[in-house]
Tab-separated table of C-alpha atoms in Angstrom:
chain	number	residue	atom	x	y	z
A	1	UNK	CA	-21.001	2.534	2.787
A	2	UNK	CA	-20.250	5.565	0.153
A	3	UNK	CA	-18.983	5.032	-3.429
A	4	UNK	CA	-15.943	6.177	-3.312
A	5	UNK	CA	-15.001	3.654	0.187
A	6	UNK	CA	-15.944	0.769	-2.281
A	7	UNK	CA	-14.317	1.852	-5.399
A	8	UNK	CA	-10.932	2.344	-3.362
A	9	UNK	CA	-11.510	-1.103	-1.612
A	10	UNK	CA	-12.217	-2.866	-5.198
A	11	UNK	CA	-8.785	-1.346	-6.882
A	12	UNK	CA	-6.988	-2.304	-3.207
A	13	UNK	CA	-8.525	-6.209	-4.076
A	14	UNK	CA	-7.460	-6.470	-7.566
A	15	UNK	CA	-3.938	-4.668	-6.805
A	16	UNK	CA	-3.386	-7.214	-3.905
A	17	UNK	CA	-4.171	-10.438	-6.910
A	18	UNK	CA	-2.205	-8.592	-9.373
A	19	UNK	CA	1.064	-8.598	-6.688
A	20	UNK	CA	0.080	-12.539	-5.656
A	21	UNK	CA	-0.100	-13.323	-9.079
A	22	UNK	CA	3.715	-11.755	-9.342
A	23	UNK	CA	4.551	-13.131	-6.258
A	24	UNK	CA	3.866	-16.353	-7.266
A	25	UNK	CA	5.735	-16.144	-10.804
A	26	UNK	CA	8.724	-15.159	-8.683
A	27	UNK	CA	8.701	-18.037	-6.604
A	28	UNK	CA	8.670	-20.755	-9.635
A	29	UNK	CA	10.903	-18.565	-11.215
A	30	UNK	CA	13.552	-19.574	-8.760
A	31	UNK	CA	12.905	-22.712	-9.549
A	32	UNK	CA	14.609	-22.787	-12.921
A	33	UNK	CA	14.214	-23.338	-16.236
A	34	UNK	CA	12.733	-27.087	-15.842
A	35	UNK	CA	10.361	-26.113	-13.440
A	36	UNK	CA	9.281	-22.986	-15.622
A	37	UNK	CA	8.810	-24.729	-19.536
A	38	UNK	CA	5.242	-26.061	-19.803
A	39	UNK	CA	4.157	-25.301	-16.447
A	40	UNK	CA	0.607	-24.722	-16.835
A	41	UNK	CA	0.734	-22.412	-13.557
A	42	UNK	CA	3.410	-21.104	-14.624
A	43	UNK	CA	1.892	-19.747	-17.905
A	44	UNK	CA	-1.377	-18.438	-16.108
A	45	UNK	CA	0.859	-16.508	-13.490
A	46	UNK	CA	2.765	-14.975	-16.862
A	47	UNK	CA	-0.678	-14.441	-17.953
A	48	UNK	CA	-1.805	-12.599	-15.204
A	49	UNK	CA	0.690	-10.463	-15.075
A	50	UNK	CA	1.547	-9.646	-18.733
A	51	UNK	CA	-0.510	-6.577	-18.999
A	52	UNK	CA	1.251	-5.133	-15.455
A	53	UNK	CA	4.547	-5.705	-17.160
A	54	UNK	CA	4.072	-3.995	-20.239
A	55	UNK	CA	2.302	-1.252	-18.760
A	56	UNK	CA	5.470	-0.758	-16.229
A	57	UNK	CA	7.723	-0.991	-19.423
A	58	UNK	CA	5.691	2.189	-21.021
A	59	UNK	CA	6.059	4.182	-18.179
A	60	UNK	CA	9.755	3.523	-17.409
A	61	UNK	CA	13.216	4.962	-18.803
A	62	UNK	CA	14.772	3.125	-21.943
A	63	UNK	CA	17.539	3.168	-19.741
A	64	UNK	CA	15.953	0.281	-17.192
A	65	UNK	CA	17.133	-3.211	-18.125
A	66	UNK	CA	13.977	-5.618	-18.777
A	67	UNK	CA	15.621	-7.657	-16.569
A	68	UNK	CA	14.401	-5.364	-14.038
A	69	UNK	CA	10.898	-4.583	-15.516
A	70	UNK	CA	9.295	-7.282	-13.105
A	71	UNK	CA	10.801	-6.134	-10.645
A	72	UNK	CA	9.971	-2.364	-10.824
A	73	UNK	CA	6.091	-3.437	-11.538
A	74	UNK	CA	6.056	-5.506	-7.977
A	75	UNK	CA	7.450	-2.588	-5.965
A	76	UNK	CA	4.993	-0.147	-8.417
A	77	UNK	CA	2.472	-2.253	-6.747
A	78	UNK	CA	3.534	-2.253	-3.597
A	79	UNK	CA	3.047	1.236	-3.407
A	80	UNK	CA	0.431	1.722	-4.987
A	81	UNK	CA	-1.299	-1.278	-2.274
A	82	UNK	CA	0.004	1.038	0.469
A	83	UNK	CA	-1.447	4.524	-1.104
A	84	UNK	CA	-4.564	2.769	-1.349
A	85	UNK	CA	-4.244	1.330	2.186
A	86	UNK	CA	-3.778	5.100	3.052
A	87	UNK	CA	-6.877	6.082	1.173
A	88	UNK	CA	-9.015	3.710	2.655
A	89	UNK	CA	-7.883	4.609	5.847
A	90	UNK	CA	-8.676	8.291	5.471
A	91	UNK	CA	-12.193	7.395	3.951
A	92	UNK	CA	-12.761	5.404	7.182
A	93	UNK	CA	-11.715	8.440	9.396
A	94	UNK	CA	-13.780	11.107	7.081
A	95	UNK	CA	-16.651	9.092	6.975
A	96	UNK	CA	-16.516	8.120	10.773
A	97	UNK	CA	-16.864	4.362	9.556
A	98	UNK	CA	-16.231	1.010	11.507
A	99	UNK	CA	-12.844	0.021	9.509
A	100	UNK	CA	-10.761	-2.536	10.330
């Protein structure tokens, strides 16, 4: 298995937790308010996912609401997950490996 197949598949991994993580935050977020103060998941989700945030809030327009920061930063990693899907892929083909 070559570096770069592994490096790809590592980043893939830890962009997959990262939208989980975000995934989950959503999810108790919809909960409200009450379900959201001293959670102790809660907190470990926000965590998680601080540094994602404020790296999406660096690279976006003044003009985006942070309202919508979150939001921006889960569909950043979406496609980012799907580029590296792609790479992966094409490492697989180029390398004549047995990917599944």
């Amino acid at each position: 298995m070559s570096t770069e197949f592994l490096l790809v598949s590592i980043a893939r991994a830890l962009v997959e937790v990262a939208g989980m993580l975000m995934l989950g935050q959503g999810i108790l977020w919809i909960f409200g308010p009450k379900a959201r103060d001293g959670n102790f998941i809660y907190d470990l989700f926000k965590r998680g996912t601080g540094p994602i945030i404020k790296a999406t809030r660096v690279i976006t327009p003044r003009f985006v609401n942070d309202a919508h920061i979150a939001l921006v930063a889960f569909m950043l990693l979406l496609w980012l997950w799907l580029g590296l899907g792609y790479a992966k892929r094409y490492l697989c083909v180029t390398q004549q490996l047995a990917c599944a």
